[in-house]
Coordinates of N, CA and C in Angstrom, one line a residue:
Chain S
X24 N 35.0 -4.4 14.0 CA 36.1 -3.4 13.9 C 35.6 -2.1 14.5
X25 N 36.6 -1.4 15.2 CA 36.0 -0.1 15.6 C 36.4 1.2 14.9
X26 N 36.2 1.0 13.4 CA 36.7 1.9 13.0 C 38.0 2.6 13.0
X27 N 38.3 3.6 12.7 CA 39.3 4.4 12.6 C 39.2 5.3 13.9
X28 N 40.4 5.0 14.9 CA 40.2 5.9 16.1 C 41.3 6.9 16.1
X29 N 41.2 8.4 16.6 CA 41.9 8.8 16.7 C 41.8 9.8 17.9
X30 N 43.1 10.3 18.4 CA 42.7 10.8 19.7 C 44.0 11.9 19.9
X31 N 43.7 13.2 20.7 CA 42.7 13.4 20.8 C 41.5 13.4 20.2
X32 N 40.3 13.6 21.2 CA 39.2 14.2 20.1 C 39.0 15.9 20.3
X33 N 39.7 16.5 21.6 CA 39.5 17.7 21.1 C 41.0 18.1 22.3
X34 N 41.4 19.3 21.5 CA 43.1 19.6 22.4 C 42.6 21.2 22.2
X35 N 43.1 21.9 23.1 CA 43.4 23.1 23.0 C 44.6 23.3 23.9
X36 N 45.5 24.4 23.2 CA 46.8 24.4 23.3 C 46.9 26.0 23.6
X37 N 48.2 26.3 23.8 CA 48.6 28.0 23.1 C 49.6 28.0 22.3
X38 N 50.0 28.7 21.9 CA 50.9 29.3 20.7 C 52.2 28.9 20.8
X39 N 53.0 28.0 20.3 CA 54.2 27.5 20.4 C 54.0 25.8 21.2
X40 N 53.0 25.9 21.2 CA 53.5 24.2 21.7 C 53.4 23.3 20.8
X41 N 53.5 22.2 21.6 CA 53.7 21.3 20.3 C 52.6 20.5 21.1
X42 N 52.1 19.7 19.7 CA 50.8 19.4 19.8 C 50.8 17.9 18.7
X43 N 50.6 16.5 19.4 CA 50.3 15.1 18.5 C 49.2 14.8 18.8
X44 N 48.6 14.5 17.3 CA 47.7 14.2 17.0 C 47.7 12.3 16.7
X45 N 46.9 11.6 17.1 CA 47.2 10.0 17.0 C 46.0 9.5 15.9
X46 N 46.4 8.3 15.4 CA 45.7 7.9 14.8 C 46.0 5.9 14.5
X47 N 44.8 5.3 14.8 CA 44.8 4.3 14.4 C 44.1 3.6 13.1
X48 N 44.5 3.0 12.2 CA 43.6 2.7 11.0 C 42.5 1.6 11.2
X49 N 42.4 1.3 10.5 CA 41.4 0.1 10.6 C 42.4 -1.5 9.9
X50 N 42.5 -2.4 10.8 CA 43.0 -3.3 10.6 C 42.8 -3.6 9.3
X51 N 44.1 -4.2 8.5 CA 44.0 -4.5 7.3 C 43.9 -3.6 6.0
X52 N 43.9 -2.5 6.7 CA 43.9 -1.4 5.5 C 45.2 -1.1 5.2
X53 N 45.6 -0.9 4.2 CA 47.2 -0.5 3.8 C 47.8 0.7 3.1
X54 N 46.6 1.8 3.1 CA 47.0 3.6 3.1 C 46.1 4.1 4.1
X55 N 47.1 5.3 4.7 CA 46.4 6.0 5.7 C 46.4 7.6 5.1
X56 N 46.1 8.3 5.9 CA 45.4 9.5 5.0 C 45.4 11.1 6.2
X57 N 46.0 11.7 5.8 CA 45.7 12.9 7.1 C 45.1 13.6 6.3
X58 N 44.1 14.8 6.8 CA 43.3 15.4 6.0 C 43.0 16.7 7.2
X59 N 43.1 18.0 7.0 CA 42.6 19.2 7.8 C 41.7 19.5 6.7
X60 N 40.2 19.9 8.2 CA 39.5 20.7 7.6 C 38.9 21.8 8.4
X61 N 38.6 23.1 7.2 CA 38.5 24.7 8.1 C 37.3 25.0 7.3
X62 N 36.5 26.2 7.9 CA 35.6 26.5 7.1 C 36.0 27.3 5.8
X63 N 37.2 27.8 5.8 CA 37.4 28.8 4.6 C 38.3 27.6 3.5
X64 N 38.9 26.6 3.9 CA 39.4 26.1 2.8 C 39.0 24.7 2.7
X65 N 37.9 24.2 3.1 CA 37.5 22.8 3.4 C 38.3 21.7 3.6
X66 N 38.7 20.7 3.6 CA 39.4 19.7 3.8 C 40.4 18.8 2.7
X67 N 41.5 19.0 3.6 CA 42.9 19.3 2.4 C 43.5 18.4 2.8
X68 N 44.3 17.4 1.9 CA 44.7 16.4 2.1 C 46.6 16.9 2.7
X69 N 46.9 16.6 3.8 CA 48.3 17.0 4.2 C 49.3 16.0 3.3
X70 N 48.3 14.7 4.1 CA 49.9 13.5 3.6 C 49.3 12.3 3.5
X71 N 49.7 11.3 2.9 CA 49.6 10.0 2.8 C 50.3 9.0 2.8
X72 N 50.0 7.8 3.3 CA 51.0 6.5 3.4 C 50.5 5.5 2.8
X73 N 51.2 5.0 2.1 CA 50.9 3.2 1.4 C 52.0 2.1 2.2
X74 N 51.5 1.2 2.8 CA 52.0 0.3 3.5 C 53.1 0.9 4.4
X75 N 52.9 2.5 5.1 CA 53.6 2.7 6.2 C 54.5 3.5 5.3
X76 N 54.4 3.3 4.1 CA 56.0 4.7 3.3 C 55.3 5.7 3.1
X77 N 55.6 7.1 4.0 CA 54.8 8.0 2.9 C 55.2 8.7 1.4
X78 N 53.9 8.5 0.9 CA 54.0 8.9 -0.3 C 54.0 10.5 -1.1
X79 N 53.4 11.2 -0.6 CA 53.2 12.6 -0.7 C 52.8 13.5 0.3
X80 N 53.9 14.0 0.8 CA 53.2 15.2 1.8 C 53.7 16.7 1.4
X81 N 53.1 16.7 -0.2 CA 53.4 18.5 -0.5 C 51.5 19.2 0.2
X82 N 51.2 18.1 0.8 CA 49.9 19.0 1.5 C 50.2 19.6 2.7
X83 N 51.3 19.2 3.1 CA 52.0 19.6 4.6 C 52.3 21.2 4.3
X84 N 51.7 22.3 5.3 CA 51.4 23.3 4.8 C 53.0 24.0 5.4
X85 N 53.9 23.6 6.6 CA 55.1 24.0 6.6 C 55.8 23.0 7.2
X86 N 57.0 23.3 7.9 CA 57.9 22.1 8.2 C 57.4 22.1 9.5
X87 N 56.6 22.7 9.7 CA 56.3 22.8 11.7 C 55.2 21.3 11.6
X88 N 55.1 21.2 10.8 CA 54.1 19.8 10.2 C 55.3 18.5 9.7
X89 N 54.9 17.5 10.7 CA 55.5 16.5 10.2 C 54.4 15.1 10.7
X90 N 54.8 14.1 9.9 CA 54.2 12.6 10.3 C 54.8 11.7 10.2
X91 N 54.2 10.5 10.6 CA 55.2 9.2 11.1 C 53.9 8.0 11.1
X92 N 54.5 7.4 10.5 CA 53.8 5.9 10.5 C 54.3 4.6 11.2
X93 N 54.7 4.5 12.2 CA 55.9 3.2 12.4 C 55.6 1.8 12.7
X94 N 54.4 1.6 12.0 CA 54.0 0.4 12.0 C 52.1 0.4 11.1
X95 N 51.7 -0.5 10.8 CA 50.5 -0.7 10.5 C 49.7 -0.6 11.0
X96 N 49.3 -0.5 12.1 CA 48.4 0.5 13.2 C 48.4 1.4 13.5
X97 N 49.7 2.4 13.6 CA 49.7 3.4 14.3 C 50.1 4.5 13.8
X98 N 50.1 6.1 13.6 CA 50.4 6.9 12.9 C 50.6 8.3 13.7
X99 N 50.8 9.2 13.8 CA 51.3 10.7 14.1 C 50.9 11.3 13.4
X100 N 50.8 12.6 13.9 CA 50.7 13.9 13.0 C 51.1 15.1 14.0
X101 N 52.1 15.6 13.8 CA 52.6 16.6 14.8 C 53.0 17.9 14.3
X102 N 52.9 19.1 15.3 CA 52.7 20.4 14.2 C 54.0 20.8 15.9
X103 N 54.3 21.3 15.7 CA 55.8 21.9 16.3 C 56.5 23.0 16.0
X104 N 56.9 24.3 16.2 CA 55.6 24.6 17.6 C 54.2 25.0 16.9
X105 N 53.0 25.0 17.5 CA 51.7 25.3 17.0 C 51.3 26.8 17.2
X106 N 50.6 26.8 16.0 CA 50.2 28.6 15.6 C 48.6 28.9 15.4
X107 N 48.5 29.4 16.1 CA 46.4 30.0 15.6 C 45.8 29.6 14.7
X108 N 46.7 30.1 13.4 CA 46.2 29.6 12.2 C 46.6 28.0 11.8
X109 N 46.7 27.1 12.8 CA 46.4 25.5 13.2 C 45.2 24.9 13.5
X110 N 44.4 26.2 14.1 CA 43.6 25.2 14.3 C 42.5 24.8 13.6
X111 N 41.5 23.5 14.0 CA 41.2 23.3 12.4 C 40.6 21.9 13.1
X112 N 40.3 21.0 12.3 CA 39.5 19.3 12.6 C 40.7 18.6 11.8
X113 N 41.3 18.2 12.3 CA 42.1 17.3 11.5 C 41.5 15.6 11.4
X114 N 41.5 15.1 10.6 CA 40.8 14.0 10.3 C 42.0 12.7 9.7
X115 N 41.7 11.7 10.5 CA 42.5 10.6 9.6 C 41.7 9.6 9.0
X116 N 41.9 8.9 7.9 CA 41.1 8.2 7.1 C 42.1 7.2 6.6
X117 N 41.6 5.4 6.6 CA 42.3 4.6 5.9 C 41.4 4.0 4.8
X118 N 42.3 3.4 3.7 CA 41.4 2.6 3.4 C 42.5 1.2 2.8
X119 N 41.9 0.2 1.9 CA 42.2 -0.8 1.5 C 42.7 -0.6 -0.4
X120 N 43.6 -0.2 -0.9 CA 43.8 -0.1 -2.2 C 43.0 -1.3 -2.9
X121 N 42.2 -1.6 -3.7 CA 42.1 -2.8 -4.3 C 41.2 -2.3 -5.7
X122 N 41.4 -1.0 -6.6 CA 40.9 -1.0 -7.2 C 40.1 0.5 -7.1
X123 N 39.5 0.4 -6.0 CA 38.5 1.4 -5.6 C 39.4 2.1 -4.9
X124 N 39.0 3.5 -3.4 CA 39.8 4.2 -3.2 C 38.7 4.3 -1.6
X125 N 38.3 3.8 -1.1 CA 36.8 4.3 -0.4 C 37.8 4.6 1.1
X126 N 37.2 5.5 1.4 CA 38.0 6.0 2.6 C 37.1 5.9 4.1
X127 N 37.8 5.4 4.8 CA 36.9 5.3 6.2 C 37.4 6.3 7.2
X128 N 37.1 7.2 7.4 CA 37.6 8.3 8.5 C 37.5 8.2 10.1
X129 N 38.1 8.4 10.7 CA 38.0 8.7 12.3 C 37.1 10.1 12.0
X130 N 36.5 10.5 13.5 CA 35.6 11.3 14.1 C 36.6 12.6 14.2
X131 N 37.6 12.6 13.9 CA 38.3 13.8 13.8 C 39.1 14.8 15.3
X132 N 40.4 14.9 15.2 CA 40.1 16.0 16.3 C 40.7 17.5 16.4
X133 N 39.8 17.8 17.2 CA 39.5 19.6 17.0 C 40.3 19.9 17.8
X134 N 41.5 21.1 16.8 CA 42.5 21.8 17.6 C 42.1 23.0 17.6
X135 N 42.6 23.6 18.9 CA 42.6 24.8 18.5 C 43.8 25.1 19.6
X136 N 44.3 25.9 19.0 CA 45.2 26.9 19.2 C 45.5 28.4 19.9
X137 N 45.7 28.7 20.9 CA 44.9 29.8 21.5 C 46.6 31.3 21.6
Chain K
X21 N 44.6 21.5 -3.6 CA 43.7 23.0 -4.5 C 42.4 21.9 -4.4
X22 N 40.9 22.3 -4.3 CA 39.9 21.8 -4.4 C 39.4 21.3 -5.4
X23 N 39.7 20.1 -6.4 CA 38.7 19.3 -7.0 C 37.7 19.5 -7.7
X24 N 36.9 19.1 -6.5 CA 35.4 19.0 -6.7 C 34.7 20.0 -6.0
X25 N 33.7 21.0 -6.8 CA 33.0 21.9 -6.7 C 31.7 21.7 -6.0
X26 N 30.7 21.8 -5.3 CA 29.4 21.2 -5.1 C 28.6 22.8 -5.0
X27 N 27.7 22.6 -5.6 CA 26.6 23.3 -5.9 C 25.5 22.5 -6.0
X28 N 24.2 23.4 -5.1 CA 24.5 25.0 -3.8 C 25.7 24.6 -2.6
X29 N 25.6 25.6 -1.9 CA 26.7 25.8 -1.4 C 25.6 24.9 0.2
X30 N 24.1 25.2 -0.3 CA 23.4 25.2 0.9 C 21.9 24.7 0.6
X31 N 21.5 24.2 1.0 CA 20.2 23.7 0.2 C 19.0 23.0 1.5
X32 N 17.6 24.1 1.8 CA 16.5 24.0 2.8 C 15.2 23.2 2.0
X33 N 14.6 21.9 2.2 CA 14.1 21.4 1.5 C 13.5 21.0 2.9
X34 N 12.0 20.6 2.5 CA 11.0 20.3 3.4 C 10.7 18.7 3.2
X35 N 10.1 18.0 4.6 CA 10.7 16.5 4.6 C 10.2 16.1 3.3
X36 N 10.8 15.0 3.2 CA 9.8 14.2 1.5 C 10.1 14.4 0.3
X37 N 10.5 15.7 0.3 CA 11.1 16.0 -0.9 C 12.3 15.5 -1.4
X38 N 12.2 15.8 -2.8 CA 13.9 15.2 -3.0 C 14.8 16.5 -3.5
X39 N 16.0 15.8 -2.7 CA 16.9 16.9 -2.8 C 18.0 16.6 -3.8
X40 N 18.3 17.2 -4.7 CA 19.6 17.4 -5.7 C 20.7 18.5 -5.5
X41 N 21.9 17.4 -5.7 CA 23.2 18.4 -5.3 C 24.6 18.0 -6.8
X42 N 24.6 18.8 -7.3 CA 26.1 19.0 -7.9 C 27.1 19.2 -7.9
X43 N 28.1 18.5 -8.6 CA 29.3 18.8 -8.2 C 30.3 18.5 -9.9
X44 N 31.3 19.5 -9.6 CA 31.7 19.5 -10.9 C 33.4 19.2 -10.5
X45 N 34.2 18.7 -11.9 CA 35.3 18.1 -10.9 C 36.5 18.8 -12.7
X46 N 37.6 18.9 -12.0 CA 38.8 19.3 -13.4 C 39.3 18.1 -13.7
X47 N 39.9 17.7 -13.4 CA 40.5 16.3 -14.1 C 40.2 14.8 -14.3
X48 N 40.7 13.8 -15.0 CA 40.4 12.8 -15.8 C 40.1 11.9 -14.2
X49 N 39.6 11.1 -14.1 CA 39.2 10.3 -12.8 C 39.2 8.7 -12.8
X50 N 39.5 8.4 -12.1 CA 38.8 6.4 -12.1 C 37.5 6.6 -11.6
X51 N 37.6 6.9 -10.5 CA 35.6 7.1 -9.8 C 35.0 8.5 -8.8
X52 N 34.1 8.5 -8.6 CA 33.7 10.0 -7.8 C 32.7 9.3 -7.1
X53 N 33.3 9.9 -5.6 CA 32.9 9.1 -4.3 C 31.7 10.3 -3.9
X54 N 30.4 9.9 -3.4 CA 30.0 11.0 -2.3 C 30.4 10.8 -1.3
X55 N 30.1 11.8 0.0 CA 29.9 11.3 1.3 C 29.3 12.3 1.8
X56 N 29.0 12.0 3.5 CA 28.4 12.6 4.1 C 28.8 12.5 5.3
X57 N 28.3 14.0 5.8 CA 29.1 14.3 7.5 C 28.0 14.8 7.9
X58 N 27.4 14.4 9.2 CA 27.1 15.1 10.3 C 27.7 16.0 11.2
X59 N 27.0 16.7 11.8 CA 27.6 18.0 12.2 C 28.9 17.1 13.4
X60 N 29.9 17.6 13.5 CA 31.0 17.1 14.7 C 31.4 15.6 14.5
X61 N 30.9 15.2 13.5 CA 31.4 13.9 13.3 C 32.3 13.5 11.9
X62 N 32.9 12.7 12.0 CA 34.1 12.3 10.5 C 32.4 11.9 9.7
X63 N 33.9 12.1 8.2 CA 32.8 11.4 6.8 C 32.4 10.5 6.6
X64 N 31.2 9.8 6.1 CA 30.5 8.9 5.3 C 30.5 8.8 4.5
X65 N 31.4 7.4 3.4 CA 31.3 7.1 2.7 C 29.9 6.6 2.2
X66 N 29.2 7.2 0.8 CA 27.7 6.7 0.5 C 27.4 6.0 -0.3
X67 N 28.5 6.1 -1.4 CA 28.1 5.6 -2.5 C 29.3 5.9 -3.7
X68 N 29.7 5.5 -4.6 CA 30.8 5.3 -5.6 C 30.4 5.2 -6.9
X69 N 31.1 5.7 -8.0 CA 30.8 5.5 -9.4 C 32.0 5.2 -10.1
X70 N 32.4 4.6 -10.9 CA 33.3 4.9 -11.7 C 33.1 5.2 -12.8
X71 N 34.1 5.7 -13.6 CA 34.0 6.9 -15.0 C 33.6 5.9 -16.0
X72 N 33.6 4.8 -15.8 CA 33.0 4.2 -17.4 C 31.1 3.8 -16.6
X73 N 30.6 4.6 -15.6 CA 29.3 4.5 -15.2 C 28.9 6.0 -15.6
X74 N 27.5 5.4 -15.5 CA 26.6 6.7 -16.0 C 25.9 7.1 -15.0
X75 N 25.1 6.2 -14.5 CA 24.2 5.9 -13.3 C 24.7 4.7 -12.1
X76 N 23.5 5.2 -10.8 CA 24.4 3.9 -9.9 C 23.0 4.1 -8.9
X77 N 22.4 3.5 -8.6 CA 21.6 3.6 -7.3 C 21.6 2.7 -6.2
X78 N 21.3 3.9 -5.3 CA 21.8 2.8 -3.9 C 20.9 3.4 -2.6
X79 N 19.3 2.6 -2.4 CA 18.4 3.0 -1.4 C 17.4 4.0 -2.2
X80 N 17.8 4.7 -1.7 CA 17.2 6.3 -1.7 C 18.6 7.2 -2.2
X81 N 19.6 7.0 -2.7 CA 20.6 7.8 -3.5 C 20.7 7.3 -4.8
X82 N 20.6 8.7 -5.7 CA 21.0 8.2 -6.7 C 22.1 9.1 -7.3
X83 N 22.7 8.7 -8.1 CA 24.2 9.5 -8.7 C 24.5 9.6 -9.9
X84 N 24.6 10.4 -10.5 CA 25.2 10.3 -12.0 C 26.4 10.9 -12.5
X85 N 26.6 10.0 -13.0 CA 28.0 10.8 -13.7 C 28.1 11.4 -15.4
X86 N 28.9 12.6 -15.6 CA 29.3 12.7 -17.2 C 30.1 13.0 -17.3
X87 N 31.2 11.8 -18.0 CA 32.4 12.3 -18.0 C 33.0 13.7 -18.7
X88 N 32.0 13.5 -19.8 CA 32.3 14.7 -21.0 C 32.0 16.0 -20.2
X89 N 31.4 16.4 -19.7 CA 30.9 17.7 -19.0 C 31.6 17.9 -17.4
X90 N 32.6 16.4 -16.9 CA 33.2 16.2 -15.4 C 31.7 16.9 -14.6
X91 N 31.0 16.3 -14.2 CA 30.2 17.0 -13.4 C 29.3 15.2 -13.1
X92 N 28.7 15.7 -11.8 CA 28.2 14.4 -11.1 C 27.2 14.9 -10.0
X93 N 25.9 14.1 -10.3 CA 24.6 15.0 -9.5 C 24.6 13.6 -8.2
X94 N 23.8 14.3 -6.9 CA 23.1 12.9 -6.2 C 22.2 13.7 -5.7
X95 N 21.5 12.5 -6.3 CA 19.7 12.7 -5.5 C 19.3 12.2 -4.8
X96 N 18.7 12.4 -3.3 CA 18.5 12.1 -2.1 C 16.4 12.1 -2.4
X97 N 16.0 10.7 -2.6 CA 14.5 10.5 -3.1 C 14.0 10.9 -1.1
X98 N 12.8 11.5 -1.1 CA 11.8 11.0 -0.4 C 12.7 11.7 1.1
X99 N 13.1 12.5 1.1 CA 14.3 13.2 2.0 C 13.7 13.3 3.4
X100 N 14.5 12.5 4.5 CA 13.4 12.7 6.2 C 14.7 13.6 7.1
X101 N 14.4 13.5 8.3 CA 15.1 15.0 8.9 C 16.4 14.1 9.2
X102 N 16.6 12.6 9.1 CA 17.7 12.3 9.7 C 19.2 12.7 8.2
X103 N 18.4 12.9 7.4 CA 19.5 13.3 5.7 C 20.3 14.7 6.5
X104 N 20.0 15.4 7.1 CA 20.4 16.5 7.1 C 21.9 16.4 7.9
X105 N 22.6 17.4 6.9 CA 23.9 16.8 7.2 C 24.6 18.0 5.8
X106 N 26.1 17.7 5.7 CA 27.0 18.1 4.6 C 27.1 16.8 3.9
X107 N 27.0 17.3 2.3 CA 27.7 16.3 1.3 C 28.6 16.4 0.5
X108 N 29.6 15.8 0.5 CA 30.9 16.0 -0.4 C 31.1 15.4 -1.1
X109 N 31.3 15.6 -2.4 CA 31.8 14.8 -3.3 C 33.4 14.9 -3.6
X110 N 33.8 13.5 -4.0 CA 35.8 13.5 -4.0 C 35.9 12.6 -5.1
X111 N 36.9 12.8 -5.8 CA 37.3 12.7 -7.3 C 38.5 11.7 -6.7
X112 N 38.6 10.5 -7.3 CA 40.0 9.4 -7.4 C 40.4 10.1 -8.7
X113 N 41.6 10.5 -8.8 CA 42.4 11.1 -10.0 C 42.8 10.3 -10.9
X114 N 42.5 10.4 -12.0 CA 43.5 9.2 -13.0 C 45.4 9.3 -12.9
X115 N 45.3 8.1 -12.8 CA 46.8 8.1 -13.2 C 47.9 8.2 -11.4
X116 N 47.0 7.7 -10.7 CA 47.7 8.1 -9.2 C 48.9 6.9 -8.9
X117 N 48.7 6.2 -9.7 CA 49.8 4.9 -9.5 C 49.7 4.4 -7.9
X118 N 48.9 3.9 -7.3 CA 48.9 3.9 -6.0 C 47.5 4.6 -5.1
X119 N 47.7 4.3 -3.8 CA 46.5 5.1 -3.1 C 47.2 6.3 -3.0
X120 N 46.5 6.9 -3.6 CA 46.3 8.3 -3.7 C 45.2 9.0 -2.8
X121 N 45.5 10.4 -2.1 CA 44.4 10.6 -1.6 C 42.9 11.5 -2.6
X122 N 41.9 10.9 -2.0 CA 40.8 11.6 -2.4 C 41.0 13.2 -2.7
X123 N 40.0 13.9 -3.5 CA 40.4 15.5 -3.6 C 38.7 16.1 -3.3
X124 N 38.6 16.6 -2.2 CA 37.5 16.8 -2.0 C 36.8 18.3 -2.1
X125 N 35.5 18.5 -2.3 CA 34.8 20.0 -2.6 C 34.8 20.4 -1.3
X126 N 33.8 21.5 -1.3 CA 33.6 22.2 0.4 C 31.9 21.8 0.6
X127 N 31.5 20.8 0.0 CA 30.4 20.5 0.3 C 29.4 21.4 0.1
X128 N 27.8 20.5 0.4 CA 26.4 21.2 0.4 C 25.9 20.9 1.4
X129 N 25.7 21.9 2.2 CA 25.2 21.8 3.3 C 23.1 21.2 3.2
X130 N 22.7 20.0 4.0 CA 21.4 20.5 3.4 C 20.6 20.1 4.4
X131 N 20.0 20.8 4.5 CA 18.5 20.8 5.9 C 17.6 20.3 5.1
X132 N 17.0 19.5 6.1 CA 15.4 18.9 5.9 C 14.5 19.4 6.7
X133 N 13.6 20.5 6.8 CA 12.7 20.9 7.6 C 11.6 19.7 7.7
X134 N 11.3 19.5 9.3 CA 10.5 18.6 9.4 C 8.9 19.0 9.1

């Protein structure tokens, strides 16, 4: 398996655009996981999905933040329009519910916002 | 809101040594994960405990847990320059009914001087 891929791995933008973020899980895992991380507030869970429904996204820091799951592989994370204070390593992580919680992450990608 | 706490924030240890990191957590848990990142790269999962554990060893890590005090050490025995890296510790919450995401600290940064 190739892990958790997500892409970009690094975007720089300017101010108002809109900017998706992709992510693929790792086969067979059935919650996926968005996660920003900054130096000032370390890494914050946005939103999460169990079999594709999300379940909590009060980590979604405004409505300019939305995500999409539309199948068992594939996932979004899109900020519309994008602002400075965006940018950041956004990270996606799946794992397998079965008791435990163990999270496999992608390599993360680095936005920034100009 | 952040979890799990780790203390030091930063920790310079010369190779061989062993290195110790803390982390203290607010609420009731099923297990407390470490992990670890290299610099530009996603997390490592390292190692896992759950709250009815005390101890857990795995390699050259060791982990402890107290529930009564929420706080949870790992000890990195016999430490070489490839350890150097961030460690974070993330709390599974009790009572998440479902995958729940991880709640993570801002990590310990730690150098191994060769």
């Amino acid at each position: 398996d190739a892990g958790v891929i997500q892409s970009p791995r690094h975007e720089v933008t300017e101010m108002g655009q809109e900017v998706t973020l992709r992510c693929k899980p790792i086969s067979g895992h059935n919650s996926l996981f968005w996660y920003r991380q900054t130096m000032m507030r370390g890494l914050e869970l946005l939103i999460y999905f169990n079999n594709n429904v999300p379940i909590d996204d009060s980590g979604m820091p405004e409505d300019r933040f939305s995500a999409k799951m539309p199948n068992a592989s594939f996932s979004t994370l899109k900020i519309q329009p994008s602002e400075p204070r965006d940018s950041a390593v956004y990270f996606c992580a799946s794992s397998f519910r079965d008791g435990a919680n163990v999270l496999t992450f992608g390599a993360g990608s680095r936005l920034t916002v100009l | 809101s952040q979890q799990g706490e780790e203390d030091p924030q930063a920790l310079s240890i010369q190779e061989g040594e062993n290195a110790t990191m803390n982390c203290s957590y607010k609420t009731s848990i099923n297990n407390l994960q470490w992990y670890r990142q290299n610099s530009g790269r996603g997390l490592v999962h390292l190692i896992l405990i759950r709250s009815n554990e005390r101890e857990k060893h795995s390699g050259r890590l060791r982990v402890t847990l107290d529930t009564s005090k929420k706080s949870s050490s790992l000890l990195i025995t016999a430490s070489r320059a490839a350890d150097t890296a961030s460690y974070f510790c993330a709390t599974d919450e009790l009572g998440g009914g479902g995958a729940d995401g991880l709640t993570f600290g801002k990590g310990t940064h730690l150098i191994i001087q060769p």
